[in-house]
């Protein structure tokens, strides 16, 4: 029997630092919005969509990413974006999440009718409305709910991905694919920095998402250097479908403050560069560097099980090695709809499959708050985190967790 009850897991203050807006719609809302927008889905029922689209497992990451083809179709207007953001925040609040960082690629939603500012503004409105509703009802001695927005550059795309990308590819018709990807990434970086400076929209970070294999982070060095110079926090999808070299690129070339997934961090056999003579030493040095710098890993157990055929069970996940090496990590959902999961479920999976004593669990929960890209000044963050710790310790006593 687990030392942690489901009531305790649900009650404790939690974070989700890695959750995609377009992968976390309510299934019923997806169907309703599709009907309203006359979007034809593969099925008109929740059961049918689960069977045909949002499956329990996938052949690989690329097949997993195909699910977003359908959710994106209902997120091409401000109303759909605002509604989805609002519902995502409410679903998190219902399970005790007190801080949420929602990420998405604005350029997948942009068109001649919907600018970058309008896309981000719609998402911010939904999150802000949900936050304000929740905080009005919270007791004064409980930590407030808050949120941040992370914008994602895409490792790869085609003209068919969105109106924005169609127009970009047309304008840059004499450029190579790599040059077009680099241009889109840098434009996104400039837009994110400017919006953060000129508005109160809670843009807190920059990310790199999409198919990892064959699309190295090096194409995005200029955009990451730009946001780095402008004091914006950075996370990178790395080590999800590629090995330690991808994580090294994220840290060395993109100044990553956090790593999304990091699943294959310890897989020396996935190092392909001929310049690496001692692969084991490379992994050891990489892990030690991450540990020393407290670079937090955004762990997504269910998602990794779905996209990595070699991962046969949760207990085989590299989080075991992350824990053994005392890495800073936090458990996240990645995509609540596509992976049929919640933060509470991800925590339960970890606690059922790995040895995580109370002091280690407390550290993991608090890492989520401490390593968040919190929008407000650092002095406010310290006070907020202290309140989270006090509240968590009170719940430990209430539920007899020691």
mmCIF file of C-alpha atoms in Angstrom:
data_model
loop_
_atom_site.group_PDB
_atom_site.id
_atom_site.type_symbol
_atom_site.label_atom_id
_atom_site.label_comp_id
_atom_site.label_asym_id
_atom_site.label_seq_id
_atom_site.Cartn_x
_atom_site.Cartn_y
_atom_site.Cartn_z
ATOM 1 C CA UNK A 1 0.000 0.000 0.000
ATOM 2 C CA UNK A 2 1.333 3.436 -0.939
ATOM 3 C CA UNK A 3 2.272 5.771 1.875
ATOM 4 C CA UNK A 4 0.594 8.560 -0.115
ATOM 5 C CA UNK A 5 -3.185 8.539 -0.373
ATOM 6 C CA UNK A 6 -4.972 9.827 -3.463
ATOM 7 C CA UNK A 7 -6.559 12.459 -1.222
ATOM 8 C CA UNK A 8 -3.104 13.738 -0.234
ATOM 9 C CA UNK A 9 -1.856 13.778 -3.838
ATOM 10 C CA UNK A 10 -4.929 15.717 -4.935
ATOM 11 C CA UNK A 11 -4.766 18.176 -2.023
ATOM 12 C CA UNK A 12 -1.119 19.215 -2.217
ATOM 13 C CA UNK A 13 -0.253 22.354 -4.209
ATOM 14 C CA UNK A 14 1.098 21.303 -7.603
ATOM 15 C CA UNK A 15 2.511 22.791 -10.788
ATOM 16 C CA UNK A 16 2.442 21.826 -14.442
ATOM 17 C CA UNK A 17 5.386 23.441 -16.186
ATOM 18 C CA UNK A 18 5.055 21.446 -19.412
ATOM 19 C CA UNK A 19 1.558 21.362 -20.873
ATOM 20 C CA UNK A 20 0.566 22.129 -24.466
ATOM 21 C CA UNK A 21 -2.619 24.089 -25.005
ATOM 22 C CA UNK A 22 -3.425 22.352 -28.296
ATOM 23 C CA UNK A 23 -2.916 18.922 -26.738
ATOM 24 C CA UNK A 24 -5.053 19.556 -23.671
ATOM 25 C CA UNK A 25 -8.539 20.436 -24.841
ATOM 26 C CA UNK A 26 -11.573 18.857 -23.231
ATOM 27 C CA UNK A 27 -12.732 16.149 -25.608
ATOM 28 C CA UNK A 28 -16.342 17.320 -25.399
ATOM 29 C CA UNK A 29 -15.267 20.880 -26.148
ATOM 30 C CA UNK A 30 -13.279 19.732 -29.175
ATOM 31 C CA UNK A 31 -16.408 18.083 -30.592
ATOM 32 C CA UNK A 32 -18.592 21.093 -29.794
ATOM 33 C CA UNK A 33 -16.169 23.637 -31.260
ATOM 34 C CA UNK A 34 -15.727 21.480 -34.363
ATOM 35 C CA UNK A 35 -19.513 21.455 -34.926
ATOM 36 C CA UNK A 36 -19.693 25.215 -34.433
ATOM 37 C CA UNK A 37 -16.869 25.782 -36.939
ATOM 38 C CA UNK A 38 -18.028 23.087 -39.366
ATOM 39 C CA UNK A 39 -14.781 21.203 -38.936
ATOM 40 C CA UNK A 40 -15.052 17.547 -39.926
ATOM 41 C CA UNK A 41 -13.314 15.259 -37.414
ATOM 42 C CA UNK A 42 -12.511 11.534 -37.924
ATOM 43 C CA UNK A 43 -15.402 10.757 -35.564
ATOM 44 C CA UNK A 44 -18.324 12.665 -34.069
ATOM 45 C CA UNK A 45 -18.166 10.872 -30.709
ATOM 46 C CA UNK A 46 -15.708 10.883 -27.822
ATOM 47 C CA UNK A 47 -15.357 7.085 -28.048
ATOM 48 C CA UNK A 48 -14.614 7.270 -31.752
ATOM 49 C CA UNK A 49 -11.966 9.955 -31.362
ATOM 50 C CA UNK A 50 -10.270 7.971 -28.590
ATOM 51 C CA UNK A 51 -10.159 4.935 -30.869
ATOM 52 C CA UNK A 52 -9.007 6.701 -34.033
ATOM 53 C CA UNK A 53 -6.972 9.704 -32.858
ATOM 54 C CA UNK A 54 -6.193 9.976 -29.143
ATOM 55 C CA UNK A 55 -4.937 6.432 -28.688
ATOM 56 C CA UNK A 56 -3.214 4.772 -25.742
ATOM 57 C CA UNK A 57 0.043 4.286 -27.648
ATOM 58 C CA UNK A 58 1.737 5.406 -30.860
ATOM 59 C CA UNK A 59 4.437 4.060 -33.142
ATOM 60 C CA UNK A 60 6.687 7.041 -32.446
ATOM 61 C CA UNK A 61 6.730 10.744 -31.613
ATOM 62 C CA UNK A 62 5.809 11.781 -35.156
ATOM 63 C CA UNK A 63 2.599 9.714 -35.069
ATOM 64 C CA UNK A 64 1.783 11.191 -31.653
ATOM 65 C CA UNK A 65 2.170 14.691 -33.086
ATOM 66 C CA UNK A 66 -0.400 13.948 -35.807
ATOM 67 C CA UNK A 67 -3.126 14.282 -33.147
ATOM 68 C CA UNK A 68 -2.572 18.025 -33.142
ATOM 69 C CA UNK A 69 -3.798 18.244 -36.735
ATOM 70 C CA UNK A 70 -7.342 17.926 -35.375
ATOM 71 C CA UNK A 71 -7.154 20.096 -32.275
ATOM 72 C CA UNK A 72 -5.523 22.946 -34.184
ATOM 73 C CA UNK A 73 -8.480 23.119 -36.561
ATOM 74 C CA UNK A 74 -10.705 24.526 -33.791
ATOM 75 C CA UNK A 75 -8.045 26.909 -32.461
ATOM 76 C CA UNK A 76 -7.882 29.301 -35.388
ATOM 77 C CA UNK A 77 -9.919 32.094 -33.799
ATOM 78 C CA UNK A 78 -9.722 34.102 -30.587
ATOM 79 C CA UNK A 79 -12.873 32.560 -29.113
ATOM 80 C CA UNK A 80 -11.566 29.015 -29.408
ATOM 81 C CA UNK A 81 -8.190 29.926 -27.970
ATOM 82 C CA UNK A 82 -9.676 31.791 -25.015
ATOM 83 C CA UNK A 83 -12.164 29.037 -24.232
ATOM 84 C CA UNK A 84 -9.528 26.293 -24.365
ATOM 85 C CA UNK A 85 -7.137 28.237 -22.132
ATOM 86 C CA UNK A 86 -9.879 28.959 -19.612
ATOM 87 C CA UNK A 87 -11.013 25.330 -19.470
ATOM 88 C CA UNK A 88 -7.434 24.083 -19.149
ATOM 89 C CA UNK A 89 -6.860 26.337 -16.146
ATOM 90 C CA UNK A 90 -10.152 25.271 -14.538
ATOM 91 C CA UNK A 91 -9.324 21.586 -15.001
ATOM 92 C CA UNK A 92 -5.964 22.132 -13.313
ATOM 93 C CA UNK A 93 -7.479 24.076 -10.447
ATOM 94 C CA UNK A 94 -9.940 21.238 -9.841
ATOM 95 C CA UNK A 95 -7.059 18.875 -9.004
ATOM 96 C CA UNK A 96 -5.048 21.241 -6.823
ATOM 97 C CA UNK A 97 -2.652 22.733 -9.361
ATOM 98 C CA UNK A 98 -1.642 26.192 -8.152
ATOM 99 C CA UNK A 99 0.682 27.195 -10.995
ATOM 100 C CA UNK A 100 0.409 26.474 -14.705
ATOM 101 C CA UNK A 101 2.720 27.274 -17.588
ATOM 102 C CA UNK A 102 0.824 26.832 -20.826
ATOM 103 C CA UNK A 103 2.878 26.488 -23.974
ATOM 104 C CA UNK A 104 1.869 26.672 -27.621
ATOM 105 C CA UNK A 105 3.189 27.838 -31.002
ATOM 106 C CA UNK A 106 1.424 31.123 -31.871
ATOM 107 C CA UNK A 107 2.471 30.839 -35.510
ATOM 108 C CA UNK A 108 0.220 27.773 -35.844
ATOM 109 C CA UNK A 109 -2.766 29.993 -35.081
ATOM 110 C CA UNK A 110 -1.846 33.221 -36.866
ATOM 111 C CA UNK A 111 -3.511 34.464 -40.035
ATOM 112 C CA UNK A 112 -4.442 37.705 -41.757
ATOM 113 C CA UNK A 113 -7.329 37.927 -39.260
ATOM 114 C CA UNK A 114 -5.348 36.935 -36.169
ATOM 115 C CA UNK A 115 -2.044 38.583 -35.293
ATOM 116 C CA UNK A 116 0.578 37.362 -32.837
ATOM 117 C CA UNK A 117 -0.673 39.805 -30.203
ATOM 118 C CA UNK A 118 -4.281 38.672 -30.738
ATOM 119 C CA UNK A 119 -3.384 34.976 -30.411
ATOM 120 C CA UNK A 120 -1.420 35.412 -27.196
ATOM 121 C CA UNK A 121 -3.968 37.909 -25.890
ATOM 122 C CA UNK A 122 -6.811 35.419 -26.299
ATOM 123 C CA UNK A 123 -4.931 32.715 -24.391
ATOM 124 C CA UNK A 124 -3.997 35.184 -21.677
ATOM 125 C CA UNK A 125 -7.623 36.289 -21.279
ATOM 126 C CA UNK A 126 -8.772 32.741 -20.714
ATOM 127 C CA UNK A 127 -6.058 31.981 -18.169
ATOM 128 C CA UNK A 128 -6.472 35.325 -16.411
ATOM 129 C CA UNK A 129 -10.234 34.908 -16.066
ATOM 130 C CA UNK A 130 -9.811 31.434 -14.575
ATOM 131 C CA UNK A 131 -7.107 32.699 -12.212
ATOM 132 C CA UNK A 132 -9.150 35.610 -10.938
ATOM 133 C CA UNK A 133 -12.214 33.418 -10.366
ATOM 134 C CA UNK A 134 -10.201 30.861 -8.413
ATOM 135 C CA UNK A 135 -8.313 33.339 -6.256
ATOM 136 C CA UNK A 136 -11.453 35.172 -5.199
ATOM 137 C CA UNK A 137 -12.659 31.933 -3.597
ATOM 138 C CA UNK A 138 -9.373 30.884 -1.956
ATOM 139 C CA UNK A 139 -8.774 31.237 1.796
ATOM 140 C CA UNK A 140 -6.133 33.845 2.621
ATOM 141 C CA UNK A 141 -3.703 31.275 4.030
ATOM 142 C CA UNK A 142 -3.596 29.190 0.848
ATOM 143 C CA UNK A 143 -1.191 29.880 -2.046
ATOM 144 C CA UNK A 144 -2.808 31.710 -4.937
ATOM 145 C CA UNK A 145 -3.204 30.243 -8.407
ATOM 146 C CA UNK A 146 -1.162 31.843 -11.181
ATOM 147 C CA UNK A 147 0.001 31.132 -14.699
ATOM 148 C CA UNK A 148 2.583 31.882 -17.349
ATOM 149 C CA UNK A 149 2.627 31.564 -21.136
ATOM 150 C CA UNK A 150 5.507 29.917 -23.006
ATOM 151 C CA UNK A 151 5.707 30.474 -26.763
ATOM 152 C CA UNK A 152 7.089 27.628 -28.873
ATOM 153 C CA UNK A 153 9.230 27.869 -31.971
ATOM 154 C CA UNK A 154 8.901 24.854 -34.265
ATOM 155 C CA UNK A 155 11.843 22.602 -35.130
ATOM 156 C CA UNK A 156 10.201 21.960 -38.491
ATOM 157 C CA UNK A 157 7.064 22.902 -40.428
ATOM 158 C CA UNK A 158 5.636 23.046 -43.926
ATOM 159 C CA UNK A 159 3.456 25.607 -45.690
ATOM 160 C CA UNK A 160 0.394 23.484 -44.813
ATOM 161 C CA UNK A 161 0.837 23.913 -41.052
ATOM 162 C CA UNK A 162 -1.013 27.266 -40.930
ATOM 163 C CA UNK A 163 -1.872 30.400 -42.894
ATOM 164 C CA UNK A 164 1.130 32.097 -41.317
ATOM 165 C CA UNK A 165 3.573 29.411 -42.424
ATOM 166 C CA UNK A 166 1.969 29.302 -45.886
ATOM 167 C CA UNK A 167 2.594 33.008 -46.360
ATOM 168 C CA UNK A 168 6.093 32.811 -44.903
ATOM 169 C CA UNK A 169 7.094 29.984 -47.246
ATOM 170 C CA UNK A 170 5.651 31.885 -50.192
ATOM 171 C CA UNK A 171 7.548 35.087 -49.358
ATOM 172 C CA UNK A 172 10.780 33.153 -48.749
ATOM 173 C CA UNK A 173 10.346 30.888 -51.760
ATOM 174 C CA UNK A 174 14.046 31.148 -52.692
ATOM 175 C CA UNK A 175 15.242 30.199 -49.216
ATOM 176 C CA UNK A 176 16.137 26.735 -47.991
ATOM 177 C CA UNK A 177 13.990 24.923 -45.437
ATOM 178 C CA UNK A 178 16.600 25.572 -42.763
ATOM 179 C CA UNK A 179 16.641 29.286 -43.567
ATOM 180 C CA UNK A 180 12.831 29.510 -43.387
ATOM 181 C CA UNK A 181 12.791 27.698 -40.032
ATOM 182 C CA UNK A 182 15.470 30.054 -38.727
ATOM 183 C CA UNK A 183 13.542 33.115 -39.929
ATOM 184 C CA UNK A 184 10.281 31.980 -38.295
ATOM 185 C CA UNK A 185 12.044 31.252 -35.016
ATOM 186 C CA UNK A 186 13.758 34.621 -34.865
ATOM 187 C CA UNK A 187 10.557 36.474 -35.750
ATOM 188 C CA UNK A 188 8.785 34.662 -32.909
ATOM 189 C CA UNK A 189 11.569 35.598 -30.489
ATOM 190 C CA UNK A 190 11.317 39.259 -31.444
ATOM 191 C CA UNK A 191 7.535 39.234 -31.144
ATOM 192 C CA UNK A 192 7.622 37.559 -27.713
ATOM 193 C CA UNK A 193 10.165 40.003 -26.312
ATOM 194 C CA UNK A 194 8.290 43.025 -27.650
ATOM 195 C CA UNK A 195 4.923 41.810 -26.353
ATOM 196 C CA UNK A 196 6.357 41.174 -22.909
ATOM 197 C CA UNK A 197 7.850 44.661 -22.825
ATOM 198 C CA UNK A 198 4.771 46.484 -24.076
ATOM 199 C CA UNK A 199 1.897 44.665 -22.388
ATOM 200 C CA UNK A 200 0.877 42.904 -19.201
ATOM 201 C CA UNK A 201 0.268 39.596 -20.972
ATOM 202 C CA UNK A 202 2.069 36.982 -18.909
ATOM 203 C CA UNK A 203 4.587 35.697 -21.461
ATOM 204 C CA UNK A 204 7.300 34.079 -19.359
ATOM 205 C CA UNK A 205 9.371 31.837 -21.608
ATOM 206 C CA UNK A 206 10.524 30.547 -24.974
ATOM 207 C CA UNK A 207 10.498 26.907 -26.100
ATOM 208 C CA UNK A 208 11.491 24.734 -29.049
ATOM 209 C CA UNK A 209 9.018 21.977 -29.945
ATOM 210 C CA UNK A 210 8.175 19.546 -32.726
ATOM 211 C CA UNK A 211 9.868 16.543 -34.325
ATOM 212 C CA UNK A 212 13.323 16.303 -32.765
ATOM 213 C CA UNK A 213 15.164 13.777 -34.924
ATOM 214 C CA UNK A 214 16.756 15.429 -37.957
ATOM 215 C CA UNK A 215 15.976 18.970 -36.835
ATOM 216 C CA UNK A 216 18.800 20.114 -34.538
ATOM 217 C CA UNK A 217 18.548 22.955 -32.061
ATOM 218 C CA UNK A 218 21.430 24.729 -33.803
ATOM 219 C CA UNK A 219 18.983 26.232 -36.320
ATOM 220 C CA UNK A 220 17.489 28.239 -33.445
ATOM 221 C CA UNK A 221 20.639 29.616 -31.858
ATOM 222 C CA UNK A 222 19.989 33.159 -33.062
ATOM 223 C CA UNK A 223 16.451 33.288 -31.666
ATOM 224 C CA UNK A 224 17.501 31.822 -28.329
ATOM 225 C CA UNK A 225 20.413 34.231 -28.135
ATOM 226 C CA UNK A 226 17.944 37.069 -28.743
ATOM 227 C CA UNK A 227 15.564 36.094 -25.939
ATOM 228 C CA UNK A 228 18.558 35.348 -23.693
ATOM 229 C CA UNK A 229 19.879 38.879 -24.176
ATOM 230 C CA UNK A 230 16.412 40.175 -23.317
ATOM 231 C CA UNK A 231 16.204 38.292 -20.007
ATOM 232 C CA UNK A 232 13.536 35.799 -21.059
ATOM 233 C CA UNK A 233 13.609 32.301 -19.557
ATOM 234 C CA UNK A 234 14.160 29.328 -21.846
ATOM 235 C CA UNK A 235 13.141 25.689 -22.018
ATOM 236 C CA UNK A 236 13.789 23.195 -24.817
ATOM 237 C CA UNK A 237 12.191 19.906 -25.840
ATOM 238 C CA UNK A 238 15.261 17.665 -25.849
ATOM 239 C CA UNK A 239 16.076 14.026 -25.272
ATOM 240 C CA UNK A 240 12.516 12.997 -26.099
ATOM 241 C CA UNK A 241 13.225 11.247 -29.403
ATOM 242 C CA UNK A 242 16.974 11.814 -29.620
ATOM 243 C CA UNK A 243 19.890 11.230 -27.282
ATOM 244 C CA UNK A 244 22.266 13.104 -24.953
ATOM 245 C CA UNK A 245 23.657 15.257 -27.777
ATOM 246 C CA UNK A 246 20.275 16.938 -28.176
ATOM 247 C CA UNK A 247 20.235 17.817 -24.477
ATOM 248 C CA UNK A 248 23.799 19.111 -24.716
ATOM 249 C CA UNK A 249 22.790 21.368 -27.608
ATOM 250 C CA UNK A 250 19.881 22.727 -25.570
ATOM 251 C CA UNK A 251 22.189 23.650 -22.715
ATOM 252 C CA UNK A 252 25.312 24.734 -24.576
ATOM 253 C CA UNK A 253 23.792 26.434 -27.608
ATOM 254 C CA UNK A 254 20.352 27.582 -26.407
ATOM 255 C CA UNK A 255 21.078 28.506 -22.755
ATOM 256 C CA UNK A 256 18.211 26.272 -21.556
ATOM 257 C CA UNK A 257 17.028 26.912 -17.996
ATOM 258 C CA UNK A 258 14.900 23.752 -18.127
ATOM 259 C CA UNK A 259 14.733 20.655 -20.315
ATOM 260 C CA UNK A 260 11.481 19.239 -21.641
ATOM 261 C CA UNK A 261 11.420 15.435 -21.262
ATOM 262 C CA UNK A 262 15.136 14.506 -21.119
ATOM 263 C CA UNK A 263 14.054 10.869 -21.490
ATOM 264 C CA UNK A 264 17.200 9.655 -23.264
ATOM 265 C CA UNK A 265 19.682 11.593 -21.158
ATOM 266 C CA UNK A 266 21.448 8.432 -19.975
ATOM 267 C CA UNK A 267 21.419 6.521 -23.283
ATOM 268 C CA UNK A 268 25.056 6.526 -24.378
ATOM 269 C CA UNK A 269 24.242 4.284 -27.335
ATOM 270 C CA UNK A 270 22.176 7.164 -28.769
ATOM 271 C CA UNK A 271 25.283 9.341 -29.185
ATOM 272 C CA UNK A 272 26.027 9.397 -32.908
ATOM 273 C CA UNK A 273 28.750 12.013 -33.259
ATOM 274 C CA UNK A 274 32.095 10.587 -34.274
ATOM 275 C CA UNK A 275 33.833 13.282 -32.260
ATOM 276 C CA UNK A 276 32.709 11.707 -28.967
ATOM 277 C CA UNK A 277 35.357 9.145 -28.073
ATOM 278 C CA UNK A 278 34.121 8.112 -24.628
ATOM 279 C CA UNK A 279 30.322 8.021 -24.684
ATOM 280 C CA UNK A 280 29.936 7.004 -21.044
ATOM 281 C CA UNK A 281 32.125 9.889 -19.900
ATOM 282 C CA UNK A 282 30.085 12.241 -22.111
ATOM 283 C CA UNK A 283 26.857 11.172 -20.389
ATOM 284 C CA UNK A 284 28.428 11.402 -16.930
ATOM 285 C CA UNK A 285 29.732 14.911 -17.595
ATOM 286 C CA UNK A 286 26.379 16.000 -19.026
ATOM 287 C CA UNK A 287 24.443 14.677 -16.022
ATOM 288 C CA UNK A 288 26.840 16.256 -13.541
ATOM 289 C CA UNK A 289 26.605 19.596 -15.335
ATOM 290 C CA UNK A 290 22.800 19.477 -15.259
ATOM 291 C CA UNK A 291 22.848 18.535 -11.578
ATOM 292 C CA UNK A 292 25.325 21.248 -10.585
ATOM 293 C CA UNK A 293 23.372 23.943 -12.406
ATOM 294 C CA UNK A 294 19.990 22.716 -11.095
ATOM 295 C CA UNK A 295 18.675 22.606 -14.649
ATOM 296 C CA UNK A 296 15.198 21.229 -14.020
ATOM 297 C CA UNK A 297 13.852 18.334 -16.081
ATOM 298 C CA UNK A 298 10.172 18.497 -17.057
ATOM 299 C CA UNK A 299 9.295 14.790 -16.790
ATOM 300 C CA UNK A 300 6.247 13.497 -18.720
ATOM 301 C CA UNK A 301 5.853 9.796 -17.923
ATOM 302 C CA UNK A 302 2.668 8.890 -19.798
ATOM 303 C CA UNK A 303 3.631 10.832 -22.901
ATOM 304 C CA UNK A 304 7.019 9.112 -23.019
ATOM 305 C CA UNK A 305 5.393 5.694 -22.696
ATOM 306 C CA UNK A 306 3.149 6.526 -25.647
ATOM 307 C CA UNK A 307 5.900 7.739 -27.980
ATOM 308 C CA UNK A 308 8.838 5.470 -27.102
ATOM 309 C CA UNK A 309 8.238 1.831 -28.120
ATOM 310 C CA UNK A 310 11.411 0.769 -26.309
ATOM 311 C CA UNK A 311 9.911 1.966 -23.011
ATOM 312 C CA UNK A 312 7.833 -1.020 -21.906
ATOM 313 C CA UNK A 313 6.711 0.195 -18.487
ATOM 314 C CA UNK A 314 6.860 3.232 -16.218
ATOM 315 C CA UNK A 315 9.445 1.485 -14.044
ATOM 316 C CA UNK A 316 11.851 1.440 -17.024
ATOM 317 C CA UNK A 317 11.765 5.230 -17.337
ATOM 318 C CA UNK A 318 15.031 7.130 -16.881
ATOM 319 C CA UNK A 319 13.472 9.087 -14.016
ATOM 320 C CA UNK A 320 14.946 6.324 -11.856
ATOM 321 C CA UNK A 321 18.429 7.502 -12.845
ATOM 322 C CA UNK A 322 17.396 11.146 -12.509
ATOM 323 C CA UNK A 323 16.366 10.490 -8.910
ATOM 324 C CA UNK A 324 19.537 8.518 -8.203
ATOM 325 C CA UNK A 325 21.634 11.401 -9.517
ATOM 326 C CA UNK A 326 19.678 13.939 -7.439
ATOM 327 C CA UNK A 327 18.551 15.944 -10.446
ATOM 328 C CA UNK A 328 16.027 18.736 -10.124
ATOM 329 C CA UNK A 329 12.833 17.459 -11.732
ATOM 330 C CA UNK A 330 9.109 18.086 -11.814
ATOM 331 C CA UNK A 331 6.282 15.891 -13.095
ATOM 332 C CA UNK A 332 4.164 17.300 -15.930
ATOM 333 C CA UNK A 333 1.347 16.160 -18.216
ATOM 334 C CA UNK A 334 2.630 17.275 -21.636
ATOM 335 C CA UNK A 335 -0.858 16.859 -23.163
ATOM 336 C CA UNK A 336 -3.856 16.187 -20.960
ATOM 337 C CA UNK A 337 -6.086 15.100 -23.871
ATOM 338 C CA UNK A 338 -3.619 13.299 -26.138
ATOM 339 C CA UNK A 339 -2.119 11.421 -23.185
ATOM 340 C CA UNK A 340 -5.367 11.096 -21.180
ATOM 341 C CA UNK A 341 -3.663 12.246 -18.003
ATOM 342 C CA UNK A 342 -3.586 14.767 -15.165
ATOM 343 C CA UNK A 343 -0.865 16.071 -12.864
ATOM 344 C CA UNK A 344 -2.236 13.910 -10.051
ATOM 345 C CA UNK A 345 -2.070 10.826 -12.268
ATOM 346 C CA UNK A 346 1.532 11.573 -13.266
ATOM 347 C CA UNK A 347 2.499 11.934 -9.615
ATOM 348 C CA UNK A 348 0.718 8.698 -8.753
ATOM 349 C CA UNK A 349 2.552 6.829 -11.505
ATOM 350 C CA UNK A 350 5.872 8.094 -10.193
ATOM 351 C CA UNK A 351 5.097 7.259 -6.564
ATOM 352 C CA UNK A 352 3.863 3.759 -7.464
ATOM 353 C CA UNK A 353 6.926 2.884 -9.554
ATOM 354 C CA UNK A 354 9.869 4.605 -7.892
ATOM 355 C CA UNK A 355 11.174 5.007 -4.382
ATOM 356 C CA UNK A 356 10.306 8.589 -3.502
ATOM 357 C CA UNK A 357 10.337 9.185 0.271
ATOM 358 C CA UNK A 358 8.444 12.162 1.743
ATOM 359 C CA UNK A 359 11.442 14.511 1.805
ATOM 360 C CA UNK A 360 12.186 13.775 -1.864
ATOM 361 C CA UNK A 361 8.536 14.230 -2.868
ATOM 362 C CA UNK A 362 8.439 17.560 -1.089
ATOM 363 C CA UNK A 363 11.568 18.663 -2.963
ATOM 364 C CA UNK A 364 10.057 17.638 -6.310
ATOM 365 C CA UNK A 365 6.837 19.539 -5.622
ATOM 366 C CA UNK A 366 8.695 22.647 -4.482
ATOM 367 C CA UNK A 367 11.089 22.483 -7.477
ATOM 368 C CA UNK A 368 8.026 23.043 -9.637
ATOM 369 C CA UNK A 369 7.356 26.364 -7.928
ATOM 370 C CA UNK A 370 10.972 27.440 -7.471
ATOM 371 C CA UNK A 371 11.995 26.654 -11.053
ATOM 372 C CA UNK A 372 8.863 28.129 -12.597
ATOM 373 C CA UNK A 373 9.236 31.091 -14.937
ATOM 374 C CA UNK A 374 7.063 33.143 -12.574
ATOM 375 C CA UNK A 375 5.845 36.367 -14.173
ATOM 376 C CA UNK A 376 6.031 38.643 -11.139
ATOM 377 C CA UNK A 377 9.150 40.102 -9.419
ATOM 378 C CA UNK A 378 11.477 37.774 -7.534
ATOM 379 C CA UNK A 379 10.550 39.208 -4.124
ATOM 380 C CA UNK A 380 6.924 38.235 -4.783
ATOM 381 C CA UNK A 381 8.015 34.789 -5.940
ATOM 382 C CA UNK A 382 9.956 34.151 -2.724
ATOM 383 C CA UNK A 383 6.949 35.074 -0.615
ATOM 384 C CA UNK A 384 4.664 32.896 -2.766
ATOM 385 C CA UNK A 385 7.002 29.882 -2.601
ATOM 386 C CA UNK A 386 7.274 30.255 1.176
ATOM 387 C CA UNK A 387 3.490 30.166 1.392
ATOM 388 C CA UNK A 388 3.452 27.028 -0.779
ATOM 389 C CA UNK A 389 5.987 25.312 1.504
ATOM 390 C CA UNK A 390 4.034 26.221 4.636
ATOM 391 C CA UNK A 391 0.801 24.962 3.097
ATOM 392 C CA UNK A 392 2.437 21.736 1.898
ATOM 393 C CA UNK A 393 3.877 21.031 5.349
ATOM 394 C CA UNK A 394 0.476 21.632 6.900
ATOM 395 C CA UNK A 395 -1.029 19.051 4.562
ATOM 396 C CA UNK A 396 1.757 16.589 5.442
ATOM 397 C CA UNK A 397 0.693 16.833 9.069
ATOM 398 C CA UNK A 398 -3.007 16.598 8.227
ATOM 399 C CA UNK A 399 -2.559 13.416 6.159
ATOM 400 C CA UNK A 400 0.135 11.885 8.381
ATOM 401 C CA UNK A 401 2.838 11.895 5.718
ATOM 402 C CA UNK A 402 6.301 11.757 7.256
#
